Coordinates of N, CA and C in Angstrom, one line a residue:
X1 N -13.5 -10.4 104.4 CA -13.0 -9.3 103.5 C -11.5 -9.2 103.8
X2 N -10.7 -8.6 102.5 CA -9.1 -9.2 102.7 C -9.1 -7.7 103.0
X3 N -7.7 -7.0 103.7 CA -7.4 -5.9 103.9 C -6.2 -6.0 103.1
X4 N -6.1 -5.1 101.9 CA -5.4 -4.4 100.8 C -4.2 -3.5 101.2
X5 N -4.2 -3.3 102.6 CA -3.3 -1.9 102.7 C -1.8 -2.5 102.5
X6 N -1.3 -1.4 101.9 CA 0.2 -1.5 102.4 C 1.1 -0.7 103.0
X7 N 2.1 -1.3 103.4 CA 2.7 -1.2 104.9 C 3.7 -0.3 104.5
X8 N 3.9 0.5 105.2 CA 4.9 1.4 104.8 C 6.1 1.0 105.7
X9 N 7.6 1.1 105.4 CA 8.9 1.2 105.8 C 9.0 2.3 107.1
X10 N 9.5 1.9 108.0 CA 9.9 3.2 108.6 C 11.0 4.2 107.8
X11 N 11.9 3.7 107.1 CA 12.5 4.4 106.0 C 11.7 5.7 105.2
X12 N 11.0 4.8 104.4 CA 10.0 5.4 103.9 C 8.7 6.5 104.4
X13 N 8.7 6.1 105.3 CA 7.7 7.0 106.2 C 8.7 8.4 106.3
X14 N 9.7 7.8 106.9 CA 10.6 9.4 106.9 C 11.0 10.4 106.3
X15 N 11.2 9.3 104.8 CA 11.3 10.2 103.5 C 9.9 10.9 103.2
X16 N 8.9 10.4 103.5 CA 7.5 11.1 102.7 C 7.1 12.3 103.9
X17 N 7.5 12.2 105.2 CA 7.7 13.4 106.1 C 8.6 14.4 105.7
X18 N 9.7 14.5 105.1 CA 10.4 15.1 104.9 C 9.9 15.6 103.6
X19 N 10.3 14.8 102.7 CA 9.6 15.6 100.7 C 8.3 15.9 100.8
X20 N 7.8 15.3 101.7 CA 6.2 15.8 101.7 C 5.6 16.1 100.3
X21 N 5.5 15.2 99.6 CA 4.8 15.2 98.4 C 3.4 15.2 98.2
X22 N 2.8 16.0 97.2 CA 1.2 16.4 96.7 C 0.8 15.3 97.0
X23 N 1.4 14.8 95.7 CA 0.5 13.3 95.1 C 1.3 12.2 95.3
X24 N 0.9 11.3 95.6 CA 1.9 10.0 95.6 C 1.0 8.7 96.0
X25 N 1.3 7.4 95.2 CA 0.6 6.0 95.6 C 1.8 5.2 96.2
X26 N 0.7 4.7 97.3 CA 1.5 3.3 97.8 C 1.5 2.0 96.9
X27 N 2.9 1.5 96.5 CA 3.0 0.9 96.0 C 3.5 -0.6 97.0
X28 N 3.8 -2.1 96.5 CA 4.0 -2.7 97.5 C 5.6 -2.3 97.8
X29 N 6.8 -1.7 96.9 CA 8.1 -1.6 97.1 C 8.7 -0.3 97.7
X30 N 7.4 0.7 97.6 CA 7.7 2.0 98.0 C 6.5 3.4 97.5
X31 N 6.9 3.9 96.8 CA 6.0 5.3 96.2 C 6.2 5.5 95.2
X32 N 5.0 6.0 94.6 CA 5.3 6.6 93.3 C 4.8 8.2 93.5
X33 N 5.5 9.1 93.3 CA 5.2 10.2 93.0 C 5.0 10.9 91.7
X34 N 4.1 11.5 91.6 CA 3.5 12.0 90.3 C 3.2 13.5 90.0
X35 N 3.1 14.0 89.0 CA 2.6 15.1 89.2 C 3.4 16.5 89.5
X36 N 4.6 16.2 89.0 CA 5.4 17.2 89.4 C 6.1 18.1 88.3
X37 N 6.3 19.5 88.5 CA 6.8 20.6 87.6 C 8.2 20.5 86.7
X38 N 9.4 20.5 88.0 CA 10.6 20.8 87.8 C 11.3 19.0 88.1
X39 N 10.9 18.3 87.7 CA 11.4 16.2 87.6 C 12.6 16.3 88.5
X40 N 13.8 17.0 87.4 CA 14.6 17.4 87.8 C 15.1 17.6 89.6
X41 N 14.7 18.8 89.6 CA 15.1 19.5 90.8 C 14.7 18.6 91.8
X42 N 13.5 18.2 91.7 CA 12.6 16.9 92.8 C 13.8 15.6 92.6
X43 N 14.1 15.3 92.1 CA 14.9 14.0 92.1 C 16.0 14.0 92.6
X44 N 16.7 15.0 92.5 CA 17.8 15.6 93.4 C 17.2 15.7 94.7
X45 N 16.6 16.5 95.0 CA 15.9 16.7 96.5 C 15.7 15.6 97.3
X46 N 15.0 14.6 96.3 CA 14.7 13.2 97.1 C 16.0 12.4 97.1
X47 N 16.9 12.4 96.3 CA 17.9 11.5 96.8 C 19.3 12.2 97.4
X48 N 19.0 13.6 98.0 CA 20.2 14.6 98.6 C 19.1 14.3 100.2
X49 N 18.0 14.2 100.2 CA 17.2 14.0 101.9 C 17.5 12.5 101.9
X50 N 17.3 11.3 100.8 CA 17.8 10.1 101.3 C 19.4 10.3 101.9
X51 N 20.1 10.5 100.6 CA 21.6 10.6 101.4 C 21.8 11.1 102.5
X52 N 21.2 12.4 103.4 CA 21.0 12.6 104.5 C 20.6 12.1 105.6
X53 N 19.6 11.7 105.5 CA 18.7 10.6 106.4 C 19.5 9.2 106.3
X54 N 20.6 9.3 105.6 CA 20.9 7.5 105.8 C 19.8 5.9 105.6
X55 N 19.0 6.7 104.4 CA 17.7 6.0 104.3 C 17.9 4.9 103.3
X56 N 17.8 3.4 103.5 CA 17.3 2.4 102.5 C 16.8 2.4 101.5
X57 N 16.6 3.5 100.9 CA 15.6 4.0 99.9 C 16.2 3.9 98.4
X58 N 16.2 3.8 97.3 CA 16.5 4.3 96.1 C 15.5 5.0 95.5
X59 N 16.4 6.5 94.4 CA 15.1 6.8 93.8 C 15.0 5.8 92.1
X60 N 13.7 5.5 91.8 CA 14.1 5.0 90.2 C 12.8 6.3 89.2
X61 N 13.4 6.1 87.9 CA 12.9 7.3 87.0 C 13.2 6.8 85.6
X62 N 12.8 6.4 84.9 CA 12.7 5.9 83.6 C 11.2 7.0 82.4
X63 N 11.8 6.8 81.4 CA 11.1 7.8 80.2 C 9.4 7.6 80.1
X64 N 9.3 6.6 80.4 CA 7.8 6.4 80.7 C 7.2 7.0 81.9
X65 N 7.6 7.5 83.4 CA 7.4 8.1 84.2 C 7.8 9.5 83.5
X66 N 8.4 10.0 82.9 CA 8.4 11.1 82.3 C 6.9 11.6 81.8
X67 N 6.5 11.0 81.2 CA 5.4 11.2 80.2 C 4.3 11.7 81.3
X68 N 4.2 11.0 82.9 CA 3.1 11.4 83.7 C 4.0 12.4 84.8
X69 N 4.9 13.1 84.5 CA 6.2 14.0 85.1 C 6.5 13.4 86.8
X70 N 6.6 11.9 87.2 CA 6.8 11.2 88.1 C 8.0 10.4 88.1
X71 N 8.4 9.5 89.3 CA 9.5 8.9 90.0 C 9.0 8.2 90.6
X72 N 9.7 6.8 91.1 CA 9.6 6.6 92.5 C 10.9 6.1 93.3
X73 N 10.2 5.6 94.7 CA 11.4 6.0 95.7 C 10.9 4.4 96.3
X74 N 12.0 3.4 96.2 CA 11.6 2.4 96.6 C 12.6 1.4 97.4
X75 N 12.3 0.9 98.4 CA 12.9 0.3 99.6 C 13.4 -0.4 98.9
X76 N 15.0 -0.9 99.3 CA 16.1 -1.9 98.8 C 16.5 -2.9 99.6

C-alpha cells in the first residue's frame, strides 16, 4: 500500500499555526484554503503574518478561487 500523505514545510506549518484556518487541503505545493467570508481581509492577514514570520510562502488567488471564496498559500 503506497502512503499518499503530504509533507508539510516547516514554513508552512507556521503559517497554518498562526491563520489557523477552518477549512484547508494539503496540496503537494502548499494549501488551499476555502471557505471564507471577507477574501479580502484574509488575504491580507495571510500575507501581513507571512511578511512577519519571514516565511517562504506566497499567497496566490485567481477568479476561479473566487467562485469557491478561497486562496492558496504556497511554498517557493
Amino acid at each position: 500500500m503506497q502512503n499518499n500523505q503530504v509533507k508539510v514545510s516547516p514554513d508552512l506549518q507556521r503559517f497554518i499555526d498562526k491563520f489557523e484556518p477552518s477549512k484547508f487541503k494539503l496540496m503537494p505545493s502548499g494549501i488551499e484554503i476555502r471557505g471564507i467570508n471577507d477574501i479580502h481581509r484574509n488575504i491580507t492577514q495571510a500575507k501581513e503574518i507571512i511578511a512577519r514570520l519571514n516565511l517562504r510562502l506566497i499567497v496566490s488567488h485567481n477568479a476561479e478561487m473566487l467562485s469557491y471564496r478561497g486562496f492558496e498559500v504556497n511554498n517557493f
